[in-house]
CSV table of C-alpha atoms in Angstrom, one decimal:
chain,number,residue,atom,x,y,z
C,105,UNK,CA,11.8,-18.9,-13.6
C,106,UNK,CA,13.0,-16.6,-16.5
C,107,UNK,CA,12.1,-17.9,-19.7
C,108,UNK,CA,15.2,-18.2,-21.7
C,109,UNK,CA,13.1,-18.2,-24.7
C,110,UNK,CA,15.0,-16.1,-27.5
C,111,UNK,CA,11.6,-14.4,-28.5
C,112,UNK,CA,10.7,-13.5,-25.0
C,113,UNK,CA,14.4,-12.2,-24.6
C,114,UNK,CA,14.2,-10.2,-27.8
C,115,UNK,CA,10.7,-8.5,-26.6
C,116,UNK,CA,12.2,-7.3,-23.2
C,117,UNK,CA,15.2,-6.0,-25.1
C,118,UNK,CA,13.1,-3.9,-27.6
C,119,UNK,CA,11.2,-2.5,-24.6
C,120,UNK,CA,14.7,-1.7,-22.5
C,121,UNK,CA,15.9,-0.3,-25.6
C,122,UNK,CA,12.7,2.0,-26.4
C,123,UNK,CA,12.6,3.1,-22.8
C,124,UNK,CA,16.1,4.6,-22.6
C,125,UNK,CA,15.8,6.2,-26.2
C,126,UNK,CA,12.6,7.7,-25.7
C,127,UNK,CA,13.6,9.0,-21.8
C,128,UNK,CA,11.3,6.5,-19.6
C,129,UNK,CA,14.3,4.8,-18.1
C,130,UNK,CA,18.1,5.2,-17.4
C,131,UNK,CA,20.4,2.9,-16.0
C,132,UNK,CA,21.1,4.3,-12.6
C,133,UNK,CA,24.9,5.6,-12.6
C,134,UNK,CA,25.3,4.6,-15.9
C,135,UNK,CA,28.2,7.0,-16.5
C,136,UNK,CA,30.3,4.8,-13.9
C,137,UNK,CA,29.1,1.5,-15.1
C,138,UNK,CA,25.4,1.3,-13.2
C,139,UNK,CA,24.9,-0.2,-10.0
C,140,UNK,CA,22.8,-3.2,-10.0
C,141,UNK,CA,19.1,-3.2,-9.4
C,142,UNK,CA,18.8,0.6,-9.4
C,143,UNK,CA,17.5,2.5,-12.4
C,144,UNK,CA,16.6,6.3,-13.2
C,145,UNK,CA,13.5,7.7,-14.4
C,146,UNK,CA,13.6,10.1,-17.4
C,147,UNK,CA,10.8,12.9,-18.0
C,148,UNK,CA,8.5,10.5,-19.6
C,149,UNK,CA,9.2,7.5,-16.8
C,150,UNK,CA,8.3,10.3,-14.2
C,151,UNK,CA,5.2,11.3,-16.0
C,152,UNK,CA,4.0,7.7,-16.6
C,153,UNK,CA,4.7,6.8,-13.0
C,154,UNK,CA,2.9,10.0,-11.8
C,155,UNK,CA,-0.2,9.4,-14.0
C,156,UNK,CA,-0.1,5.7,-12.0
C,157,UNK,CA,0.0,7.0,-8.4
C,158,UNK,CA,-2.3,9.8,-9.4
C,159,UNK,CA,-4.9,7.4,-10.5
C,160,UNK,CA,-4.3,5.0,-7.3
C,161,UNK,CA,-4.6,7.7,-4.8
C,162,UNK,CA,-7.9,9.0,-6.4
C,163,UNK,CA,-9.7,5.5,-6.6
C,164,UNK,CA,-8.2,4.2,-3.2
C,165,UNK,CA,-8.2,7.8,-0.9
C,166,UNK,CA,-9.7,10.8,-2.4
C,167,UNK,CA,-12.9,9.2,-4.0
C,168,UNK,CA,-13.8,7.2,-0.3
C,169,UNK,CA,-14.7,8.6,2.9
C,170,UNK,CA,-12.4,5.9,4.8
C,171,UNK,CA,-9.1,6.3,4.3
C,172,UNK,CA,-6.4,8.7,5.5
C,173,UNK,CA,-3.4,9.2,3.6
C,174,UNK,CA,-0.1,9.4,5.4
C,175,UNK,CA,3.9,9.7,4.6
C,176,UNK,CA,5.5,8.2,7.2
C,177,UNK,CA,9.6,8.5,7.6
C,178,UNK,CA,12.3,6.1,5.5
C,179,UNK,CA,14.1,5.6,8.7
C,180,UNK,CA,12.6,4.6,12.0
C,181,UNK,CA,13.6,3.3,15.5
C,182,UNK,CA,15.3,-0.1,15.0
C,183,UNK,CA,12.6,-1.4,17.3
C,184,UNK,CA,10.2,-1.2,14.8
C,185,UNK,CA,11.5,-3.8,12.8
C,186,UNK,CA,12.5,-5.8,15.4
C,187,UNK,CA,8.9,-6.0,16.9
C,188,UNK,CA,7.7,-6.5,13.1
C,189,UNK,CA,10.0,-9.4,12.7
C,190,UNK,CA,12.2,-8.1,10.1
C,191,UNK,CA,15.2,-8.0,11.8
C,192,UNK,CA,14.8,-12.0,12.2
C,193,UNK,CA,12.6,-12.8,9.6
C,194,UNK,CA,13.1,-10.4,6.3
C,195,UNK,CA,15.5,-12.8,4.7
C,196,UNK,CA,15.7,-14.8,1.3
C,197,UNK,CA,17.8,-18.4,0.9
C,198,UNK,CA,21.4,-17.6,-0.5
C,199,UNK,CA,23.6,-20.0,-2.1
C,200,UNK,CA,27.6,-19.6,-3.0
C,201,UNK,CA,29.0,-21.3,-5.9
C,202,UNK,CA,32.3,-23.0,-4.6
C,203,UNK,CA,33.9,-22.5,-8.1
C,204,UNK,CA,33.3,-19.2,-9.3
C,205,UNK,CA,31.8,-17.6,-5.9
C,206,UNK,CA,28.8,-16.0,-7.7
C,207,UNK,CA,25.6,-15.7,-5.1
C,208,UNK,CA,22.6,-16.6,-6.1
C,209,UNK,CA,18.9,-17.0,-4.7
C,210,UNK,CA,18.3,-20.3,-4.0
C,211,UNK,CA,14.5,-20.6,-4.5
C,212,UNK,CA,15.0,-19.0,-7.8
C,213,UNK,CA,17.2,-21.9,-9.2
C,214,UNK,CA,16.0,-24.8,-11.4
C,215,UNK,CA,19.0,-27.0,-10.5
C,216,UNK,CA,19.7,-26.6,-6.7
C,217,UNK,CA,23.2,-28.1,-6.6
C,218,UNK,CA,24.7,-26.9,-10.2
C,219,UNK,CA,26.0,-23.4,-10.4
C,220,UNK,CA,24.0,-21.7,-13.5
C,221,UNK,CA,27.1,-19.6,-14.6
C,222,UNK,CA,30.0,-21.9,-14.4
C,223,UNK,CA,28.5,-25.3,-13.7
C,224,UNK,CA,30.3,-25.7,-10.6
C,225,UNK,CA,28.9,-27.0,-7.3
C,226,UNK,CA,26.7,-25.0,-5.2
C,227,UNK,CA,26.9,-24.6,-1.4
C,228,UNK,CA,24.3,-25.1,1.4
C,229,UNK,CA,21.8,-22.5,1.5
C,230,UNK,CA,21.8,-20.2,4.0
C,231,UNK,CA,19.4,-17.0,5.1
C,232,UNK,CA,20.3,-13.7,3.9
C,233,UNK,CA,18.7,-10.5,5.7
C,234,UNK,CA,17.5,-8.2,2.6
C,235,UNK,CA,17.2,-5.0,4.9
C,236,UNK,CA,20.0,-2.1,4.6
C,237,UNK,CA,21.7,-1.6,7.7
C,238,UNK,CA,22.7,2.0,8.7
C,239,UNK,CA,23.6,4.4,11.5
C,240,UNK,CA,21.8,7.3,12.7
C,241,UNK,CA,24.1,10.1,14.2
C,242,UNK,CA,27.6,10.5,14.8
C,243,UNK,CA,28.4,7.6,16.9
C,244,UNK,CA,28.4,3.9,15.3
C,245,UNK,CA,27.2,1.4,17.8
C,246,UNK,CA,24.4,-1.0,18.8
C,247,UNK,CA,22.3,2.0,19.8
C,248,UNK,CA,22.3,3.9,16.6
C,249,UNK,CA,21.3,1.3,14.2
C,250,UNK,CA,18.6,2.0,11.9
C,251,UNK,CA,17.3,0.5,8.7
C,252,UNK,CA,16.0,1.7,5.0
C,253,UNK,CA,12.7,0.5,5.3
C,254,UNK,CA,11.9,-2.7,3.4
C,255,UNK,CA,8.0,-1.8,3.3
C,256,UNK,CA,5.9,1.4,3.8
C,257,UNK,CA,3.3,-0.6,6.0
C,258,UNK,CA,5.1,-0.2,9.2
C,259,UNK,CA,5.2,3.6,9.2
C,260,UNK,CA,1.5,3.1,9.3
C,261,UNK,CA,0.9,0.5,11.9
C,262,UNK,CA,3.4,3.0,14.1
C,263,UNK,CA,1.0,6.2,13.5
C,264,UNK,CA,-2.4,4.2,14.1
C,265,UNK,CA,-2.8,6.1,17.0
C,266,UNK,CA,-2.2,9.4,15.8
C,267,UNK,CA,-4.7,8.6,13.3
C,268,UNK,CA,-7.2,7.5,16.1
C,269,UNK,CA,-6.5,10.2,18.4
C,270,UNK,CA,-6.8,12.9,15.6
C,271,UNK,CA,-9.7,12.0,13.7
C,272,UNK,CA,-11.6,9.4,15.8
C,273,UNK,CA,-12.4,7.0,13.0
C,274,UNK,CA,-15.1,4.4,13.2
C,275,UNK,CA,-14.3,0.7,11.8
C,276,UNK,CA,-13.5,-0.1,9.0
C,277,UNK,CA,-11.3,2.6,7.9
C,278,UNK,CA,-7.6,2.7,6.0
C,279,UNK,CA,-4.5,4.3,6.1
C,280,UNK,CA,-2.6,4.8,2.9
C,281,UNK,CA,0.6,5.9,1.6
C,282,UNK,CA,3.0,5.9,-1.2
C,283,UNK,CA,6.9,6.2,-0.8
C,284,UNK,CA,10.0,4.3,-1.4
C,285,UNK,CA,11.2,0.8,0.3
C,286,UNK,CA,14.7,-0.6,0.2
C,287,UNK,CA,15.7,-4.4,-0.4
C,288,UNK,CA,19.0,-5.7,-0.6
C,289,UNK,CA,18.2,-8.1,-3.0
C,290,UNK,CA,20.5,-11.3,-4.0
C,291,UNK,CA,19.9,-11.3,-7.5
C,292,UNK,CA,17.9,-8.4,-8.9
C,293,UNK,CA,16.9,-8.9,-12.3
C,294,UNK,CA,14.3,-8.5,-15.2
C,295,UNK,CA,14.6,-4.8,-15.9
C,296,UNK,CA,12.6,-2.9,-13.3
C,297,UNK,CA,10.5,-6.3,-11.9
C,298,UNK,CA,13.1,-6.8,-9.1
C,299,UNK,CA,14.9,-3.8,-7.8
C,300,UNK,CA,16.9,-3.1,-4.7
C,301,UNK,CA,15.1,0.6,-4.4
C,302,UNK,CA,11.7,0.4,-5.4
C,303,UNK,CA,8.5,2.4,-4.8
C,304,UNK,CA,5.3,0.8,-2.9
C,305,UNK,CA,1.6,2.1,-2.8
C,306,UNK,CA,0.1,0.3,0.3
C,307,UNK,CA,-3.3,0.4,2.4
C,308,UNK,CA,-3.9,-0.4,5.8
C,309,UNK,CA,-7.2,-1.4,6.3
C,310,UNK,CA,-8.6,-2.1,9.6
C,311,UNK,CA,-11.8,-4.0,10.1
C,312,UNK,CA,-13.6,-5.8,13.6
C,313,UNK,CA,-12.0,-9.4,13.1
C,314,UNK,CA,-15.6,-11.0,12.3
C,315,UNK,CA,-15.6,-9.0,9.3
C,316,UNK,CA,-12.2,-9.4,7.3
C,317,UNK,CA,-13.5,-11.6,4.7
C,318,UNK,CA,-16.0,-8.9,3.2
C,319,UNK,CA,-13.3,-6.3,2.9
C,320,UNK,CA,-10.8,-8.6,1.7
C,321,UNK,CA,-12.9,-9.8,-1.2
C,322,UNK,CA,-14.0,-5.8,-1.8
C,323,UNK,CA,-10.3,-5.1,-2.2
C,324,UNK,CA,-9.3,-8.2,-4.5
C,325,UNK,CA,-12.3,-6.8,-6.6
C,326,UNK,CA,-11.0,-3.2,-6.5
C,327,UNK,CA,-7.2,-4.4,-7.6
C,328,UNK,CA,-8.3,-6.0,-10.5
C,329,UNK,CA,-10.9,-2.9,-11.7
C,330,UNK,CA,-7.6,-1.0,-10.9
C,331,UNK,CA,-5.4,-3.0,-13.4
C,332,UNK,CA,-8.0,-2.7,-16.1
C,333,UNK,CA,-8.4,0.9,-15.5
C,334,UNK,CA,-4.5,1.3,-16.5
C,335,UNK,CA,-5.0,-0.5,-19.8
C,336,UNK,CA,-3.9,-3.9,-19.1
C,337,UNK,CA,-5.1,-7.0,-20.8
C,338,UNK,CA,-7.7,-9.1,-18.6
C,339,UNK,CA,-6.7,-12.5,-19.8
C,340,UNK,CA,-3.0,-11.8,-18.7
C,341,UNK,CA,-4.0,-11.1,-15.3
C,342,UNK,CA,-4.1,-14.6,-12.8
C,343,UNK,CA,-5.3,-14.9,-9.2
C,344,UNK,CA,-3.3,-17.1,-7.2
C,345,UNK,CA,-4.0,-18.3,-3.5
C,346,UNK,CA,-0.7,-18.0,-1.9
C,347,UNK,CA,0.0,-21.4,0.2
C,348,UNK,CA,0.4,-21.5,3.9
C,349,UNK,CA,4.0,-22.4,3.1
C,350,UNK,CA,4.7,-19.5,1.1
C,351,UNK,CA,2.9,-16.8,3.2
C,352,UNK,CA,4.5,-14.2,4.7
C,353,UNK,CA,5.3,-14.3,8.5
C,354,UNK,CA,2.3,-12.0,9.6
C,355,UNK,CA,-0.2,-13.3,7.0
C,356,UNK,CA,-3.1,-16.0,7.7
C,357,UNK,CA,-4.5,-15.7,4.2
C,358,UNK,CA,-3.1,-13.9,0.8
C,359,UNK,CA,-4.2,-13.7,-2.7
C,360,UNK,CA,-1.2,-12.6,-5.4
C,361,UNK,CA,-2.4,-10.9,-8.7
C,362,UNK,CA,-0.1,-12.3,-11.1
C,363,UNK,CA,0.7,-11.0,-14.8
C,364,UNK,CA,1.7,-12.3,-17.9
C,365,UNK,CA,4.9,-10.4,-18.3
C,366,UNK,CA,7.5,-11.1,-21.4
C,367,UNK,CA,9.8,-13.3,-19.0
C,368,UNK,CA,6.9,-15.3,-17.8
C,369,UNK,CA,3.9,-15.2,-15.4
C,370,UNK,CA,5.0,-13.1,-12.2
C,371,UNK,CA,3.5,-11.9,-9.0
C,372,UNK,CA,2.2,-8.0,-9.9
C,373,UNK,CA,0.0,-7.0,-6.5
C,374,UNK,CA,-0.4,-8.7,-3.5
C,375,UNK,CA,-3.5,-9.1,-1.1
C,376,UNK,CA,-2.8,-10.2,2.3
C,377,UNK,CA,-4.8,-10.9,5.9
C,378,UNK,CA,-2.5,-9.5,8.4
C,379,UNK,CA,-4.8,-10.1,11.4
C,380,UNK,CA,-3.6,-8.1,14.6
C,381,UNK,CA,-0.3,-9.5,14.3
C,382,UNK,CA,1.3,-6.0,13.8
C,383,UNK,CA,-0.7,-4.1,16.2
C,384,UNK,CA,-0.3,-6.7,18.9
C,385,UNK,CA,3.4,-6.9,18.2
C,386,UNK,CA,3.8,-3.3,18.4
C,387,UNK,CA,1.7,-3.0,21.6
C,388,UNK,CA,3.7,-5.2,23.3
C,389,UNK,CA,6.9,-4.0,22.2
C,390,UNK,CA,6.3,0.0,22.7
C,391,UNK,CA,4.1,-0.6,25.6
C,392,UNK,CA,1.6,1.6,24.2
C,393,UNK,CA,-2.0,0.8,23.9
C,394,UNK,CA,-2.9,0.1,19.9
C,395,UNK,CA,-6.5,-1.1,20.9
C,396,UNK,CA,-9.7,0.5,19.5
C,397,UNK,CA,-12.7,1.1,21.6
C,398,UNK,CA,-15.7,0.7,19.4
C,399,UNK,CA,-18.6,3.4,21.0
C,400,UNK,CA,-21.6,1.5,19.8
C,401,UNK,CA,-20.8,-2.0,21.6
C,402,UNK,CA,-18.5,-0.8,24.3
C,403,UNK,CA,-15.9,-3.0,23.3
C,404,UNK,CA,-12.1,-2.5,23.6
C,405,UNK,CA,-10.0,-4.9,20.9
C,406,UNK,CA,-7.1,-4.9,18.6
C,407,UNK,CA,-8.3,-4.6,15.1
C,408,UNK,CA,-7.5,-6.5,12.4
C,409,UNK,CA,-5.9,-5.9,9.2
C,410,UNK,CA,-6.3,-5.8,5.2
C,411,UNK,CA,-3.2,-4.9,3.1
C,412,UNK,CA,-3.4,-4.4,-0.5
C,413,UNK,CA,-0.2,-3.7,-1.9
C,414,UNK,CA,0.9,-2.2,-5.6
C,415,UNK,CA,4.4,-2.0,-6.6
C,416,UNK,CA,5.0,1.0,-8.9
C,417,UNK,CA,7.8,-0.5,-10.7
C,418,UNK,CA,6.2,-3.6,-11.8
C,419,UNK,CA,2.9,-2.0,-12.5
C,420,UNK,CA,4.8,0.5,-14.8
C,421,UNK,CA,6.9,-2.5,-16.6
C,422,UNK,CA,3.4,-4.6,-17.1
C,423,UNK,CA,1.9,-1.2,-18.2
C,424,UNK,CA,4.9,-0.9,-21.2
C,425,UNK,CA,4.7,-4.8,-21.8
C,426,UNK,CA,1.1,-4.7,-22.7
C,427,UNK,CA,1.1,-1.3,-24.5
C,428,UNK,CA,4.2,-2.4,-26.5
C,429,UNK,CA,2.9,-3.1,-30.1
C,430,UNK,CA,4.8,-3.8,-33.5
C,431,UNK,CA,2.3,-3.1,-36.9
C,432,UNK,CA,2.9,-1.8,-40.1
C,433,UNK,CA,1.6,1.6,-41.5
C,434,UNK,CA,0.8,2.8,-44.6
C,435,UNK,CA,0.2,1.4,-48.0
C,436,UNK,CA,-3.0,3.2,-48.8
C,437,UNK,CA,-3.7,5.9,-51.1
C,438,UNK,CA,-3.1,9.2,-49.2
C,439,UNK,CA,-6.0,11.9,-49.1
C,440,UNK,CA,-4.8,14.3,-51.8
C,441,UNK,CA,-6.9,16.8,-50.7
C,442,UNK,CA,-4.8,16.3,-47.4
C,443,UNK,CA,-1.6,18.2,-47.5
C,444,UNK,CA,-0.5,16.3,-43.9
C,445,UNK,CA,-1.3,12.6,-45.3
C,446,UNK,CA,0.6,13.2,-48.5
C,447,UNK,CA,3.7,14.3,-46.6
C,448,UNK,CA,3.6,11.7,-43.8
C,449,UNK,CA,2.2,8.1,-44.1
C,450,UNK,CA,1.0,7.4,-47.7
C,451,UNK,CA,3.0,5.1,-50.0
C,452,UNK,CA,4.4,1.7,-49.1
C,453,UNK,CA,3.7,0.0,-45.6
C,454,UNK,CA,6.4,0.3,-43.1
C,455,UNK,CA,6.9,-1.2,-39.8
C,456,UNK,CA,6.3,1.0,-36.7
C,457,UNK,CA,6.8,0.5,-33.2
C,458,UNK,CA,3.9,2.5,-30.6
C,459,UNK,CA,3.2,2.2,-27.1
C,460,UNK,CA,-0.8,1.5,-26.8
C,461,UNK,CA,-1.3,3.4,-23.6
C,462,UNK,CA,-4.7,4.2,-22.1
C,463,UNK,CA,-5.1,7.9,-22.7
C,464,UNK,CA,-5.3,8.0,-18.8
C,465,UNK,CA,-1.9,7.5,-18.2
C,466,UNK,CA,-0.1,8.3,-21.4
C,467,UNK,CA,2.8,10.9,-20.6
C,468,UNK,CA,1.9,12.9,-23.3
C,469,UNK,CA,-1.8,13.3,-24.1
C,470,UNK,CA,-1.5,15.3,-27.3
C,471,UNK,CA,1.2,16.7,-29.5
C,472,UNK,CA,1.0,19.7,-31.7
C,473,UNK,CA,3.1,20.2,-35.0
C,474,UNK,CA,3.3,23.1,-37.7
C,475,UNK,CA,4.1,21.2,-41.2
C,476,UNK,CA,7.0,22.9,-41.6
C,477,UNK,CA,9.0,24.7,-39.1
C,478,UNK,CA,10.6,27.2,-41.2
C,479,UNK,CA,7.1,28.8,-42.2
C,480,UNK,CA,6.6,31.4,-39.1
C,481,UNK,CA,3.2,31.6,-40.0
C,482,UNK,CA,2.6,27.7,-39.2
C,483,UNK,CA,4.8,27.9,-36.3
C,484,UNK,CA,2.6,30.7,-35.0
C,485,UNK,CA,-0.4,29.3,-35.5
C,486,UNK,CA,0.8,25.9,-33.9
C,487,UNK,CA,2.2,27.8,-30.8
C,488,UNK,CA,-1.3,29.6,-30.4
C,489,UNK,CA,-3.2,26.5,-30.6
C,490,UNK,CA,-0.6,24.4,-28.4
C,491,UNK,CA,-1.2,27.1,-25.6
C,492,UNK,CA,-4.8,26.5,-25.6
C,493,UNK,CA,-4.5,22.8,-25.4
C,494,UNK,CA,-1.6,23.2,-23.0
C,495,UNK,CA,-4.0,25.1,-20.4
C,496,UNK,CA,-7.0,22.8,-21.0
C,497,UNK,CA,-5.2,19.3,-21.0
C,498,UNK,CA,-1.7,19.6,-19.5
C,499,UNK,CA,0.2,16.9,-20.9
C,500,UNK,CA,0.6,19.0,-24.1
C,501,UNK,CA,3.6,18.7,-26.5
C,502,UNK,CA,5.1,20.8,-29.0
C,503,UNK,CA,7.1,19.1,-31.8
C,504,UNK,CA,8.8,20.8,-35.0
C,505,UNK,CA,11.7,18.6,-35.3
C,506,UNK,CA,12.3,17.0,-38.2
C,507,UNK,CA,9.5,16.1,-41.1
C,508,UNK,CA,6.0,15.2,-40.2
C,509,UNK,CA,6.4,11.6,-40.5
C,510,UNK,CA,9.3,11.2,-38.0
C,511,UNK,CA,7.6,13.3,-35.7
C,512,UNK,CA,4.7,10.7,-36.0
C,513,UNK,CA,6.9,7.9,-35.0
C,514,UNK,CA,8.4,9.6,-32.3
C,515,UNK,CA,5.0,10.4,-30.8
C,516,UNK,CA,3.9,6.9,-31.3
C,517,UNK,CA,6.9,5.6,-29.4
C,518,UNK,CA,6.1,7.8,-26.5
C,519,UNK,CA,2.3,6.7,-26.6
C,520,UNK,CA,0.7,10.2,-27.5
C,521,UNK,CA,-2.8,9.0,-28.5
C,522,UNK,CA,-3.4,12.0,-30.7
C,523,UNK,CA,-1.4,14.3,-32.5
C,524,UNK,CA,-2.5,17.5,-34.2
C,525,UNK,CA,-0.8,19.2,-37.1
C,526,UNK,CA,-1.2,22.9,-38.4
C,527,UNK,CA,-0.9,23.2,-42.0
C,528,UNK,CA,-1.6,25.9,-44.7
C,529,UNK,CA,-5.5,24.8,-45.0
C,530,UNK,CA,-5.5,25.5,-41.1
C,531,UNK,CA,-5.0,29.3,-42.0
C,532,UNK,CA,-7.4,29.3,-44.6
C,533,UNK,CA,-10.3,27.0,-43.5
C,534,UNK,CA,-9.5,27.1,-39.7
C,535,UNK,CA,-9.1,23.3,-39.3
C,536,UNK,CA,-6.6,21.0,-38.4
C,537,UNK,CA,-5.6,17.4,-38.9
C,538,UNK,CA,-5.9,15.2,-35.8
C,539,UNK,CA,-4.0,12.0,-36.0
C,540,UNK,CA,-5.2,8.6,-34.3
C,541,UNK,CA,-2.3,6.8,-32.8
C,542,UNK,CA,-3.8,3.2,-32.7
C,543,UNK,CA,-5.2,3.4,-36.3
C,544,UNK,CA,-3.0,6.2,-38.1
C,545,UNK,CA,-6.3,7.2,-39.1
C,546,UNK,CA,-6.3,11.0,-39.9
C,547,UNK,CA,-9.2,13.4,-39.8
C,548,UNK,CA,-9.9,17.4,-40.3
C,549,UNK,CA,-11.4,18.9,-37.1
C,550,UNK,CA,-12.3,22.6,-37.1
C,551,UNK,CA,-10.3,24.7,-34.7
C,552,UNK,CA,-13.0,25.8,-32.3
C,553,UNK,CA,-14.4,22.1,-32.1
C,554,UNK,CA,-10.8,20.7,-31.4
C,555,UNK,CA,-11.3,20.8,-27.4
C,556,UNK,CA,-14.6,19.2,-27.4
C,557,UNK,CA,-13.2,16.5,-30.0
C,558,UNK,CA,-10.3,15.5,-27.8
C,559,UNK,CA,-12.4,15.7,-24.6
C,560,UNK,CA,-14.4,13.1,-25.8
C,561,UNK,CA,-11.7,11.2,-27.3
C,562,UNK,CA,-9.6,11.1,-24.2
C,563,UNK,CA,-11.1,8.6,-22.1
């Protein structure tokens, strides 16, 4: 359940405010009052999400020899969803208040009989199918029905035969996909945690029936290692064995990975043993043989499937929550030999907010400043250094807006690990000031050694 603790609410409000202020996340359709369960991602949000997806794709696809990437259509033949069980089974329990007519998910309510909004009496629960229904083509009848996919998985199952025919892989092998999914949630909530439009990173890994446990455990270990690579705190990550009553209709064994979000411990990742449920269902429905022939044993059978599931939006929220940090900086006597230190963070201590991103996923890795924007020689030198770093590291930003202290604070809130400042000493001594985001420590680094210094520290 969502915590009502005021400190929890305050922390989430601070994260949401920072996300809008710094261009990570905006309310969808905001100028028209928004649309519940939809959010737009600004430049830094897009960069953060791309970094998450690129790391995932590298770890689970390009660094392996047994994975095949696909990108299936969002709209599919309606029979796909009938065969998979989604048309009849993809639903949540819905209750409606008899007094205010508000609707809620029954399994998210503490008091099953009393409305949490007005205190009125709640009606009996009924099943609500969460798929978005639409029609394809110029006619609107039962033959033209389609759905916005509620998961990316089925696009991989219906392409199983194509991968077999094109690549002739040997078991075990997998298919991987990153893409949008759509769920008509009864009550979207908790910022980007529960959405109506979401992005998934999923794998369908096909194995011999007797070998599923080994692959299942290996993928669980990989999931945890990936979370740690993203920079999440290990003590906030929890393994949950899903009981029979809570498992999806296709799963014989499921393990959820939950995370300590500001609003409570909630599901972050999923791992399911789907057996041969999907391939068998599509074989029976489509009348197309989706079996596998083992050249070594000369046996034909339907492989079983392990499914690791990752939500980009929940991962992004976990990363933002974990990275959000408040501290005090300043107070120490500034280095009188460093003109940047004298003008930036010397003097009284002050509170600051920063995002403690791992350098691997930080939207901006390095920011380059001229100490003063009205000094052409400093600006020219800063742009020269910026161009070199941009070519080497890519995610580099040039910033000359406001005084140096404000630039540091802005880059702290963006989560930039290092700031490089060009001052008058740079012109004479050919070195720059490099500031560490987490500690606020500043040191002089020779320009000729700057690339090496940053490469060594951006790991």
